[in-house]
């Protein structure tokens, strides 16, 4: 196979970045820019210390599913994952993990059965129950303001 041509003064790159840059015959820099927008991440507000709105569950009602929870239960049962967990985190695969995975799946199925307008509120309650300790103190630092969304999950 032919190796990609190297432009003078540039470090040698490998993989897709090298192929796409060399194909065009010009210098390219690696970048972290992405076409993703804040609306692409349902839990983005959680990264800023807030409870997500979960509006996507109302607007895209037919896309709501519980496959992630089924996959988590399969992970618990599958021995290939157990071998990795055995050394990484012994508390994550005990009997409590099996019960929590089943409860999460059942709760997801109950939420899926709700009307599309009721789902965002139910998902917010679930999020608070799961990730916020009862009576927890406020964080000691101030979170930055999240970036503005573009309205991707608004009803037209």
PDB file of C-alpha atoms in Angstrom:
ATOM      1  CA  UNK A   1       0.000   0.000   0.000  1.00  0.00           C
ATOM      2  CA  UNK A   2       1.104   3.540  -0.648  1.00  0.00           C
ATOM      3  CA  UNK A   3       1.984   5.688   2.348  1.00  0.00           C
ATOM      4  CA  UNK A   4       0.445   9.176   2.520  1.00  0.00           C
ATOM      5  CA  UNK A   5       2.624  11.999   1.294  1.00  0.00           C
ATOM      6  CA  UNK A   6       4.108  14.197   3.949  1.00  0.00           C
ATOM      7  CA  UNK A   7       4.012  17.925   3.385  1.00  0.00           C
ATOM      8  CA  UNK A   8       7.255  19.764   4.225  1.00  0.00           C
ATOM      9  CA  UNK A   9       7.521  20.886   7.850  1.00  0.00           C
ATOM     10  CA  UNK A  10       4.519  18.921   9.116  1.00  0.00           C
ATOM     11  CA  UNK A  11       4.641  16.001  11.556  1.00  0.00           C
ATOM     12  CA  UNK A  12       3.724  12.609  10.149  1.00  0.00           C
ATOM     13  CA  UNK A  13       0.109  11.710  10.896  1.00  0.00           C
ATOM     14  CA  UNK A  14      -1.579   8.367  10.760  1.00  0.00           C
ATOM     15  CA  UNK A  15      -5.138   7.203  10.383  1.00  0.00           C
ATOM     16  CA  UNK A  16      -8.120   9.062   8.970  1.00  0.00           C
ATOM     17  CA  UNK A  17      -6.677  12.511   9.716  1.00  0.00           C
ATOM     18  CA  UNK A  18      -3.639  11.806   7.589  1.00  0.00           C
ATOM     19  CA  UNK A  19      -5.685  10.356   4.749  1.00  0.00           C
ATOM     20  CA  UNK A  20      -8.157  13.230   4.594  1.00  0.00           C
ATOM     21  CA  UNK A  21      -5.457  15.927   4.807  1.00  0.00           C
ATOM     22  CA  UNK A  22      -3.099  14.296   2.351  1.00  0.00           C
ATOM     23  CA  UNK A  23      -5.906  13.570  -0.077  1.00  0.00           C
ATOM     24  CA  UNK A  24      -6.537  17.262  -0.368  1.00  0.00           C
ATOM     25  CA  UNK A  25      -2.805  17.916  -0.658  1.00  0.00           C
ATOM     26  CA  UNK A  26      -2.680  20.643   1.973  1.00  0.00           C
ATOM     27  CA  UNK A  27      -1.608  21.139   5.563  1.00  0.00           C
ATOM     28  CA  UNK A  28      -4.259  20.342   8.211  1.00  0.00           C
ATOM     29  CA  UNK A  29      -4.191  20.714  11.945  1.00  0.00           C
ATOM     30  CA  UNK A  30      -5.845  18.306  14.349  1.00  0.00           C
ATOM     31  CA  UNK A  31      -8.784  19.957  16.105  1.00  0.00           C
ATOM     32  CA  UNK A  32     -11.411  19.242  18.740  1.00  0.00           C
ATOM     33  CA  UNK A  33     -14.108  21.203  16.905  1.00  0.00           C
ATOM     34  CA  UNK A  34     -17.265  19.252  16.344  1.00  0.00           C
ATOM     35  CA  UNK A  35     -20.597  19.952  14.641  1.00  0.00           C
ATOM     36  CA  UNK A  36     -22.355  18.925  17.896  1.00  0.00           C
ATOM     37  CA  UNK A  37     -24.562  21.483  19.637  1.00  0.00           C
ATOM     38  CA  UNK A  38     -25.703  21.600  23.294  1.00  0.00           C
ATOM     39  CA  UNK A  39     -29.093  20.152  22.318  1.00  0.00           C
ATOM     40  CA  UNK A  40     -27.356  16.932  21.214  1.00  0.00           C
ATOM     41  CA  UNK A  41     -26.581  16.042  24.845  1.00  0.00           C
ATOM     42  CA  UNK A  42     -29.673  15.377  27.010  1.00  0.00           C
ATOM     43  CA  UNK A  43     -27.625  15.530  30.234  1.00  0.00           C
ATOM     44  CA  UNK A  44     -25.621  18.663  29.348  1.00  0.00           C
ATOM     45  CA  UNK A  45     -27.178  20.751  32.133  1.00  0.00           C
ATOM     46  CA  UNK A  46     -26.027  18.149  34.674  1.00  0.00           C
ATOM     47  CA  UNK A  47     -22.430  19.002  33.738  1.00  0.00           C
ATOM     48  CA  UNK A  48     -23.252  22.522  34.957  1.00  0.00           C
ATOM     49  CA  UNK A  49     -24.841  21.449  38.251  1.00  0.00           C
ATOM     50  CA  UNK A  50     -28.458  21.614  37.091  1.00  0.00           C
ATOM     51  CA  UNK A  51     -31.245  19.129  36.495  1.00  0.00           C
ATOM     52  CA  UNK A  52     -31.695  18.424  32.757  1.00  0.00           C
ATOM     53  CA  UNK A  53     -35.006  19.354  31.143  1.00  0.00           C
ATOM     54  CA  UNK A  54     -35.428  16.071  29.214  1.00  0.00           C
ATOM     55  CA  UNK A  55     -37.488  17.887  26.570  1.00  0.00           C
ATOM     56  CA  UNK A  56     -36.335  15.353  23.990  1.00  0.00           C
ATOM     57  CA  UNK A  57     -38.598  12.767  25.683  1.00  0.00           C
ATOM     58  CA  UNK A  58     -41.628  14.944  24.937  1.00  0.00           C
ATOM     59  CA  UNK A  59     -40.739  16.084  21.428  1.00  0.00           C
ATOM     60  CA  UNK A  60     -39.310  12.793  20.170  1.00  0.00           C
ATOM     61  CA  UNK A  61     -41.755  10.512  21.957  1.00  0.00           C
ATOM     62  CA  UNK A  62     -41.362   7.599  19.528  1.00  0.00           C
ATOM     63  CA  UNK A  63     -37.569   7.565  20.039  1.00  0.00           C
ATOM     64  CA  UNK A  64     -37.846   6.910  23.795  1.00  0.00           C
ATOM     65  CA  UNK A  65     -36.607   3.432  24.701  1.00  0.00           C
ATOM     66  CA  UNK A  66     -35.100   1.457  27.581  1.00  0.00           C
ATOM     67  CA  UNK A  67     -32.357  -0.361  25.667  1.00  0.00           C
ATOM     68  CA  UNK A  68     -29.589   1.148  27.802  1.00  0.00           C
ATOM     69  CA  UNK A  69     -31.065  -0.439  30.921  1.00  0.00           C
ATOM     70  CA  UNK A  70     -31.452  -3.823  29.256  1.00  0.00           C
ATOM     71  CA  UNK A  71     -27.817  -3.586  28.136  1.00  0.00           C
ATOM     72  CA  UNK A  72     -26.749  -2.785  31.712  1.00  0.00           C
ATOM     73  CA  UNK A  73     -28.482  -5.936  32.960  1.00  0.00           C
ATOM     74  CA  UNK A  74     -26.735  -7.935  30.231  1.00  0.00           C
ATOM     75  CA  UNK A  75     -23.419  -6.494  31.394  1.00  0.00           C
ATOM     76  CA  UNK A  76     -24.077  -7.725  34.910  1.00  0.00           C
ATOM     77  CA  UNK A  77     -24.849 -11.241  33.707  1.00  0.00           C
ATOM     78  CA  UNK A  78     -22.125 -11.526  31.075  1.00  0.00           C
ATOM     79  CA  UNK A  79     -18.890 -12.970  32.493  1.00  0.00           C
ATOM     80  CA  UNK A  80     -16.656 -11.004  30.118  1.00  0.00           C
ATOM     81  CA  UNK A  81     -17.594  -7.786  31.897  1.00  0.00           C
ATOM     82  CA  UNK A  82     -17.316  -9.406  35.309  1.00  0.00           C
ATOM     83  CA  UNK A  83     -13.646 -10.200  34.750  1.00  0.00           C
ATOM     84  CA  UNK A  84     -12.889  -6.525  34.174  1.00  0.00           C
ATOM     85  CA  UNK A  85     -15.033  -5.342  37.085  1.00  0.00           C
ATOM     86  CA  UNK A  86     -13.470  -7.808  39.479  1.00  0.00           C
ATOM     87  CA  UNK A  87     -10.321  -5.739  39.537  1.00  0.00           C
ATOM     88  CA  UNK A  88     -11.674  -2.270  38.823  1.00  0.00           C
ATOM     89  CA  UNK A  89     -14.618  -1.798  41.196  1.00  0.00           C
ATOM     90  CA  UNK A  90     -15.730  -4.638  43.438  1.00  0.00           C
ATOM     91  CA  UNK A  91     -18.806  -2.720  44.697  1.00  0.00           C
ATOM     92  CA  UNK A  92     -20.369  -2.376  41.265  1.00  0.00           C
ATOM     93  CA  UNK A  93     -21.362  -6.007  40.641  1.00  0.00           C
ATOM     94  CA  UNK A  94     -22.798  -7.263  43.918  1.00  0.00           C
ATOM     95  CA  UNK A  95     -26.431  -8.232  44.564  1.00  0.00           C
ATOM     96  CA  UNK A  96     -27.360  -4.563  44.999  1.00  0.00           C
ATOM     97  CA  UNK A  97     -26.243  -3.817  41.450  1.00  0.00           C
ATOM     98  CA  UNK A  98     -28.579  -6.506  40.061  1.00  0.00           C
ATOM     99  CA  UNK A  99     -31.558  -5.145  42.006  1.00  0.00           C
ATOM    100  CA  UNK A 100     -30.750  -1.546  41.034  1.00  0.00           C
ATOM    101  CA  UNK A 101     -30.462  -2.502  37.351  1.00  0.00           C
ATOM    102  CA  UNK A 102     -33.851  -4.264  37.478  1.00  0.00           C
ATOM    103  CA  UNK A 103     -35.447  -1.296  39.284  1.00  0.00           C
ATOM    104  CA  UNK A 104     -34.013   1.130  36.710  1.00  0.00           C
ATOM    105  CA  UNK A 105     -35.369  -0.970  33.852  1.00  0.00           C
ATOM    106  CA  UNK A 106     -38.825  -1.219  35.442  1.00  0.00           C
ATOM    107  CA  UNK A 107     -38.902   2.516  36.154  1.00  0.00           C
ATOM    108  CA  UNK A 108     -37.888   3.251  32.576  1.00  0.00           C
ATOM    109  CA  UNK A 109     -40.713   1.045  31.310  1.00  0.00           C
ATOM    110  CA  UNK A 110     -43.208   2.884  33.546  1.00  0.00           C
ATOM    111  CA  UNK A 111     -41.979   6.230  32.192  1.00  0.00           C
ATOM    112  CA  UNK A 112     -42.188   4.912  28.617  1.00  0.00           C
ATOM    113  CA  UNK A 113     -45.856   4.095  29.263  1.00  0.00           C
ATOM    114  CA  UNK A 114     -46.638   7.675  30.307  1.00  0.00           C
ATOM    115  CA  UNK A 115     -48.032  10.315  28.013  1.00  0.00           C
ATOM    116  CA  UNK A 116     -45.259  12.141  26.122  1.00  0.00           C
ATOM    117  CA  UNK A 117     -46.025  15.420  27.949  1.00  0.00           C
ATOM    118  CA  UNK A 118     -45.563  13.753  31.364  1.00  0.00           C
ATOM    119  CA  UNK A 119     -42.228  12.074  30.562  1.00  0.00           C
ATOM    120  CA  UNK A 120     -39.873  15.053  31.083  1.00  0.00           C
ATOM    121  CA  UNK A 121     -41.112  15.609  34.643  1.00  0.00           C
ATOM    122  CA  UNK A 122     -40.891  11.909  35.479  1.00  0.00           C
ATOM    123  CA  UNK A 123     -37.334  11.756  34.081  1.00  0.00           C
ATOM    124  CA  UNK A 124     -36.354  14.821  36.134  1.00  0.00           C
ATOM    125  CA  UNK A 125     -37.667  13.158  39.303  1.00  0.00           C
ATOM    126  CA  UNK A 126     -35.724   9.998  38.448  1.00  0.00           C
ATOM    127  CA  UNK A 127     -32.580  12.015  37.819  1.00  0.00           C
ATOM    128  CA  UNK A 128     -32.861  13.780  41.194  1.00  0.00           C
ATOM    129  CA  UNK A 129     -33.573  10.495  43.017  1.00  0.00           C
ATOM    130  CA  UNK A 130     -30.588   8.830  41.409  1.00  0.00           C
ATOM    131  CA  UNK A 131     -27.886  11.500  41.515  1.00  0.00           C
ATOM    132  CA  UNK A 132     -28.736  13.822  44.388  1.00  0.00           C
ATOM    133  CA  UNK A 133     -28.417  12.619  47.955  1.00  0.00           C
ATOM    134  CA  UNK A 134     -31.290  13.514  50.264  1.00  0.00           C
ATOM    135  CA  UNK A 135     -30.402  16.584  52.324  1.00  0.00           C
ATOM    136  CA  UNK A 136     -27.099  17.099  50.517  1.00  0.00           C
ATOM    137  CA  UNK A 137     -25.379  20.425  50.963  1.00  0.00           C
ATOM    138  CA  UNK A 138     -25.022  22.792  48.028  1.00  0.00           C
ATOM    139  CA  UNK A 139     -21.772  22.491  46.079  1.00  0.00           C
ATOM    140  CA  UNK A 140     -18.858  24.553  47.343  1.00  0.00           C
ATOM    141  CA  UNK A 141     -18.099  26.038  43.931  1.00  0.00           C
ATOM    142  CA  UNK A 142     -20.157  28.034  41.481  1.00  0.00           C
ATOM    143  CA  UNK A 143     -20.917  26.386  38.177  1.00  0.00           C
ATOM    144  CA  UNK A 144     -20.497  28.276  34.918  1.00  0.00           C
ATOM    145  CA  UNK A 145     -23.484  29.191  32.808  1.00  0.00           C
ATOM    146  CA  UNK A 146     -24.282  26.454  30.278  1.00  0.00           C
ATOM    147  CA  UNK A 147     -24.158  27.318  26.594  1.00  0.00           C
ATOM    148  CA  UNK A 148     -27.444  28.247  24.969  1.00  0.00           C
ATOM    149  CA  UNK A 149     -29.270  25.594  23.010  1.00  0.00           C
ATOM    150  CA  UNK A 150     -30.418  26.093  19.437  1.00  0.00           C
ATOM    151  CA  UNK A 151     -33.968  24.869  19.964  1.00  0.00           C
ATOM    152  CA  UNK A 152     -33.475  21.448  18.427  1.00  0.00           C
ATOM    153  CA  UNK A 153     -36.049  19.843  20.715  1.00  0.00           C
ATOM    154  CA  UNK A 154     -38.756  22.485  20.432  1.00  0.00           C
ATOM    155  CA  UNK A 155     -42.140  21.696  18.932  1.00  0.00           C
ATOM    156  CA  UNK A 156     -42.584  23.323  15.524  1.00  0.00           C
TER     157      UNK A 156
END
